[in-house]
Amino acid sequence: MIEGVKVKKLLKHCDDRGFFAELVRDDEDLLERFGQASWSMSYPGVIKAFHYHEEQDDVWFFPAGNAQVVLHDLRKDSNTVGETDVIYMGEENPIVLLIPKGVAHGYRVLGQKPATIIYFTTKSYKSKNPDEKRIPYDDPTIGFNWETKYR
């Protein structure tokens, strides 16, 4: 796993009314501080290509649909610089993912239904000075092939 990335398996408390699960707690050391919570939806097959942040960490959760999340470590001072990790998350694998600043991240929606993502950041979005550095989905320095390989 890329240094600093954390995966939290969710514990669901179920009964005949449905279920309850905690996503993020302030005593878990997932976020150094809280800046913003956001909610987004993407359609099947959509690739939300790579970007990274220099000043903020992200925590991601997909409550609906499924996604292939790709992480690539761009931090020069990291023990895992240049490494790529792929994590499958969503309805079929309900986890919370911490993505530290300097780790490029993107996702592709899998299956036949849209994916919804809820994410938390340590800083609020600033339209005049965004902390979002975009990278093309097919960037040769990352060299990730987004095509799914079936066995």
PDB file of C-alpha atoms in Angstrom:
ATOM      1  CA  MET A   1       0.000   0.000   0.000  1.00  0.00           C
ATOM      2  CA  ILE A   2       1.210   3.509  -0.768  1.00  0.00           C
ATOM      3  CA  GLU A   3       2.729   5.140   2.315  1.00  0.00           C
ATOM      4  CA  GLY A   4       0.165   7.224   4.227  1.00  0.00           C
ATOM      5  CA  VAL A   5      -2.902   5.760   2.494  1.00  0.00           C
ATOM      6  CA  LYS A   6      -5.361   4.295   4.999  1.00  0.00           C
ATOM      7  CA  VAL A   7      -8.238   1.925   4.316  1.00  0.00           C
ATOM      8  CA  LYS A   8     -10.974   1.634   6.922  1.00  0.00           C
ATOM      9  CA  LYS A   9     -13.330  -1.323   6.629  1.00  0.00           C
ATOM     10  CA  LEU A  10     -16.810  -0.243   7.688  1.00  0.00           C
ATOM     11  CA  LEU A  11     -18.774  -2.030  10.354  1.00  0.00           C
ATOM     12  CA  LYS A  12     -22.505  -2.112   9.620  1.00  0.00           C
ATOM     13  CA  HIS A  13     -24.978  -2.389  12.491  1.00  0.00           C
ATOM     14  CA  CYS A  14     -28.035  -4.077  10.957  1.00  0.00           C
ATOM     15  CA  ASP A  15     -31.542  -4.787  12.180  1.00  0.00           C
ATOM     16  CA  ASP A  16     -35.004  -5.182  10.671  1.00  0.00           C
ATOM     17  CA  ARG A  17     -35.198  -1.428   9.947  1.00  0.00           C
ATOM     18  CA  GLY A  18     -31.988  -1.235   7.877  1.00  0.00           C
ATOM     19  CA  PHE A  19     -28.417  -0.442   8.923  1.00  0.00           C
ATOM     20  CA  PHE A  20     -26.139   2.207  10.424  1.00  0.00           C
ATOM     21  CA  ALA A  21     -22.391   2.689   9.860  1.00  0.00           C
ATOM     22  CA  GLU A  22     -19.915   5.332  11.032  1.00  0.00           C
ATOM     23  CA  LEU A  23     -17.820   6.793   8.216  1.00  0.00           C
ATOM     24  CA  VAL A  24     -15.359   9.160   9.890  1.00  0.00           C
ATOM     25  CA  ARG A  25     -14.749   9.961  13.551  1.00  0.00           C
ATOM     26  CA  ASP A  26     -12.588  12.778  14.889  1.00  0.00           C
ATOM     27  CA  ASP A  27     -10.676  10.347  17.140  1.00  0.00           C
ATOM     28  CA  GLU A  28      -9.532   8.088  14.250  1.00  0.00           C
ATOM     29  CA  ASP A  29      -6.711  10.305  12.967  1.00  0.00           C
ATOM     30  CA  LEU A  30      -7.989  10.144   9.377  1.00  0.00           C
ATOM     31  CA  LEU A  31      -8.071  13.910   8.808  1.00  0.00           C
ATOM     32  CA  GLU A  32      -5.728  16.403  10.439  1.00  0.00           C
ATOM     33  CA  ARG A  33      -8.576  18.910  10.238  1.00  0.00           C
ATOM     34  CA  PHE A  34     -11.922  19.200   8.505  1.00  0.00           C
ATOM     35  CA  GLY A  35     -12.375  21.578   5.585  1.00  0.00           C
ATOM     36  CA  GLN A  36     -15.303  20.482   3.434  1.00  0.00           C
ATOM     37  CA  ALA A  37     -17.676  17.582   2.754  1.00  0.00           C
ATOM     38  CA  SER A  38     -18.880  17.001  -0.815  1.00  0.00           C
ATOM     39  CA  TRP A  39     -21.234  14.684  -2.693  1.00  0.00           C
ATOM     40  CA  SER A  40     -20.970  13.715  -6.363  1.00  0.00           C
ATOM     41  CA  MET A  41     -22.427  11.160  -8.802  1.00  0.00           C
ATOM     42  CA  SER A  42     -20.906   9.746 -12.003  1.00  0.00           C
ATOM     43  CA  TYR A  43     -22.404   7.485 -14.662  1.00  0.00           C
ATOM     44  CA  PRO A  44     -21.265   3.940 -15.573  1.00  0.00           C
ATOM     45  CA  GLY A  45     -17.960   3.841 -17.442  1.00  0.00           C
ATOM     46  CA  VAL A  46     -17.009   7.439 -16.569  1.00  0.00           C
ATOM     47  CA  ILE A  47     -13.365   7.982 -15.670  1.00  0.00           C
ATOM     48  CA  LYS A  48     -12.734  10.855 -13.277  1.00  0.00           C
ATOM     49  CA  ALA A  49      -9.078  11.148 -14.173  1.00  0.00           C
ATOM     50  CA  PHE A  50      -6.079  11.863 -12.050  1.00  0.00           C
ATOM     51  CA  HIS A  51      -5.457  14.893  -9.949  1.00  0.00           C
ATOM     52  CA  TYR A  52      -3.547  15.538  -6.749  1.00  0.00           C
ATOM     53  CA  HIS A  53      -3.393  18.128  -4.008  1.00  0.00           C
ATOM     54  CA  GLU A  54      -0.387  19.868  -2.508  1.00  0.00           C
ATOM     55  CA  GLU A  55      -2.157  21.110   0.627  1.00  0.00           C
ATOM     56  CA  GLN A  56      -5.102  18.825   1.416  1.00  0.00           C
ATOM     57  CA  ASP A  57      -5.908  15.227   2.245  1.00  0.00           C
ATOM     58  CA  ASP A  58      -9.095  13.523   0.996  1.00  0.00           C
ATOM     59  CA  VAL A  59     -11.281  10.849   2.575  1.00  0.00           C
ATOM     60  CA  TRP A  60     -13.496   8.998   0.051  1.00  0.00           C
ATOM     61  CA  PHE A  61     -16.598   6.837   0.481  1.00  0.00           C
ATOM     62  CA  PHE A  62     -18.826   5.349  -2.247  1.00  0.00           C
ATOM     63  CA  PRO A  63     -22.254   4.582  -0.678  1.00  0.00           C
ATOM     64  CA  ALA A  64     -23.877   3.644  -4.023  1.00  0.00           C
ATOM     65  CA  GLY A  65     -22.456   1.941  -7.094  1.00  0.00           C
ATOM     66  CA  ASN A  66     -18.924   0.606  -7.449  1.00  0.00           C
ATOM     67  CA  ALA A  67     -15.630   2.163  -8.492  1.00  0.00           C
ATOM     68  CA  GLN A  68     -12.090   1.235  -9.411  1.00  0.00           C
ATOM     69  CA  VAL A  69      -9.922   3.757  -7.543  1.00  0.00           C
ATOM     70  CA  VAL A  70      -6.365   4.289  -8.770  1.00  0.00           C
ATOM     71  CA  LEU A  71      -3.707   5.927  -6.601  1.00  0.00           C
ATOM     72  CA  HIS A  72      -0.195   6.945  -7.689  1.00  0.00           C
ATOM     73  CA  ASP A  73       2.413   8.300  -5.278  1.00  0.00           C
ATOM     74  CA  LEU A  74       4.001  11.515  -6.594  1.00  0.00           C
ATOM     75  CA  ARG A  75       5.714  12.503  -3.315  1.00  0.00           C
ATOM     76  CA  LYS A  76       9.470  12.674  -3.843  1.00  0.00           C
ATOM     77  CA  ASP A  77      10.187  12.123  -0.122  1.00  0.00           C
ATOM     78  CA  SER A  78       7.950   9.033   0.172  1.00  0.00           C
ATOM     79  CA  ASN A  79       9.174   5.445   0.526  1.00  0.00           C
ATOM     80  CA  THR A  80       6.554   4.476  -2.076  1.00  0.00           C
ATOM     81  CA  VAL A  81       7.216   7.216  -4.665  1.00  0.00           C
ATOM     82  CA  GLY A  82       6.223   6.030  -8.149  1.00  0.00           C
ATOM     83  CA  GLU A  83       4.040   3.175  -6.871  1.00  0.00           C
ATOM     84  CA  THR A  84       0.473   2.649  -8.089  1.00  0.00           C
ATOM     85  CA  ASP A  85      -2.315   0.989  -6.082  1.00  0.00           C
ATOM     86  CA  VAL A  86      -5.777  -0.055  -7.276  1.00  0.00           C
ATOM     87  CA  ILE A  87      -8.630  -0.319  -4.784  1.00  0.00           C
ATOM     88  CA  TYR A  88     -12.155  -1.491  -5.559  1.00  0.00           C
ATOM     89  CA  MET A  89     -14.742   0.189  -3.365  1.00  0.00           C
ATOM     90  CA  GLY A  90     -18.451   0.873  -3.255  1.00  0.00           C
ATOM     91  CA  GLU A  91     -21.581  -1.084  -2.417  1.00  0.00           C
ATOM     92  CA  GLU A  92     -19.790  -4.407  -2.806  1.00  0.00           C
ATOM     93  CA  ASN A  93     -16.785  -3.308  -0.723  1.00  0.00           C
ATOM     94  CA  PRO A  94     -17.870  -0.559   1.713  1.00  0.00           C
ATOM     95  CA  ILE A  95     -14.657   1.077   2.900  1.00  0.00           C
ATOM     96  CA  VAL A  96     -13.411   4.559   3.684  1.00  0.00           C
ATOM     97  CA  LEU A  97     -10.159   5.614   2.001  1.00  0.00           C
ATOM     98  CA  LEU A  98      -7.707   8.301   3.179  1.00  0.00           C
ATOM     99  CA  ILE A  99      -5.712   9.799   0.293  1.00  0.00           C
ATOM    100  CA  PRO A 100      -2.809  11.953   1.530  1.00  0.00           C
ATOM    101  CA  LYS A 101      -1.664  15.128  -0.196  1.00  0.00           C
ATOM    102  CA  GLY A 102       0.764  14.387  -3.033  1.00  0.00           C
ATOM    103  CA  VAL A 103      -0.906  11.111  -4.024  1.00  0.00           C
ATOM    104  CA  ALA A 104      -2.587  11.316  -7.440  1.00  0.00           C
ATOM    105  CA  HIS A 105      -6.053   9.784  -7.488  1.00  0.00           C
ATOM    106  CA  GLY A 106      -8.830   9.011  -9.915  1.00  0.00           C
ATOM    107  CA  TYR A 107     -11.633   6.524 -10.362  1.00  0.00           C
ATOM    108  CA  ARG A 108     -13.714   4.709 -12.951  1.00  0.00           C
ATOM    109  CA  VAL A 109     -17.357   3.791 -12.380  1.00  0.00           C
ATOM    110  CA  LEU A 110     -17.891   0.037 -12.704  1.00  0.00           C
ATOM    111  CA  GLY A 111     -21.075  -1.870 -13.468  1.00  0.00           C
ATOM    112  CA  GLN A 112     -24.374  -0.717 -14.931  1.00  0.00           C
ATOM    113  CA  LYS A 113     -25.455   1.904 -12.406  1.00  0.00           C
ATOM    114  CA  PRO A 114     -24.117   5.309 -11.373  1.00  0.00           C
ATOM    115  CA  ALA A 115     -21.677   5.638  -8.489  1.00  0.00           C
ATOM    116  CA  THR A 116     -22.128   8.179  -5.739  1.00  0.00           C
ATOM    117  CA  ILE A 117     -19.105   9.453  -3.848  1.00  0.00           C
ATOM    118  CA  ILE A 118     -19.074  11.364  -0.580  1.00  0.00           C
ATOM    119  CA  TYR A 119     -15.733  12.884   0.245  1.00  0.00           C
ATOM    120  CA  PHE A 120     -14.203  14.961   2.986  1.00  0.00           C
ATOM    121  CA  THR A 121     -11.213  17.270   2.569  1.00  0.00           C
ATOM    122  CA  THR A 122      -8.907  19.019   5.014  1.00  0.00           C
ATOM    123  CA  LYS A 123      -9.319  22.332   3.160  1.00  0.00           C
ATOM    124  CA  SER A 124     -12.269  24.000   1.480  1.00  0.00           C
ATOM    125  CA  TYR A 125     -12.273  24.427  -2.301  1.00  0.00           C
ATOM    126  CA  LYS A 126     -11.116  27.871  -3.460  1.00  0.00           C
ATOM    127  CA  SER A 127     -12.189  28.607  -7.056  1.00  0.00           C
ATOM    128  CA  LYS A 128      -9.650  31.442  -7.463  1.00  0.00           C
ATOM    129  CA  ASN A 129      -6.758  29.345  -6.143  1.00  0.00           C
ATOM    130  CA  PRO A 130      -7.696  25.656  -6.334  1.00  0.00           C
ATOM    131  CA  ASP A 131      -5.429  23.046  -4.747  1.00  0.00           C
ATOM    132  CA  GLU A 132      -6.091  20.621  -7.579  1.00  0.00           C
ATOM    133  CA  LYS A 133      -3.358  19.697 -10.032  1.00  0.00           C
ATOM    134  CA  ARG A 134      -4.857  17.761 -12.964  1.00  0.00           C
ATOM    135  CA  ILE A 135      -3.124  14.911 -14.783  1.00  0.00           C
ATOM    136  CA  PRO A 136      -4.477  13.231 -17.956  1.00  0.00           C
ATOM    137  CA  TYR A 137      -5.983   9.780 -17.374  1.00  0.00           C
ATOM    138  CA  ASP A 138      -3.448   8.307 -19.835  1.00  0.00           C
ATOM    139  CA  ASP A 139      -0.380  10.169 -18.529  1.00  0.00           C
ATOM    140  CA  PRO A 140       2.688   8.108 -19.557  1.00  0.00           C
ATOM    141  CA  THR A 141       4.570   8.836 -16.316  1.00  0.00           C
ATOM    142  CA  ILE A 142       1.842   7.007 -14.389  1.00  0.00           C
ATOM    143  CA  GLY A 143       1.252   4.508 -17.193  1.00  0.00           C
ATOM    144  CA  PHE A 144      -2.005   3.084 -15.859  1.00  0.00           C
ATOM    145  CA  ASN A 145      -4.215   1.078 -18.246  1.00  0.00           C
ATOM    146  CA  TRP A 146      -7.858   1.775 -17.334  1.00  0.00           C
ATOM    147  CA  GLU A 147      -9.124  -1.200 -19.356  1.00  0.00           C
ATOM    148  CA  THR A 148     -10.602  -3.950 -17.192  1.00  0.00           C
ATOM    149  CA  LYS A 149      -8.976  -7.336 -17.689  1.00  0.00           C
ATOM    150  CA  TYR A 150     -11.491 -10.167 -17.374  1.00  0.00           C
ATOM    151  CA  ARG A 151     -10.283 -13.637 -16.367  1.00  0.00           C
TER     152      ARG A 151
END
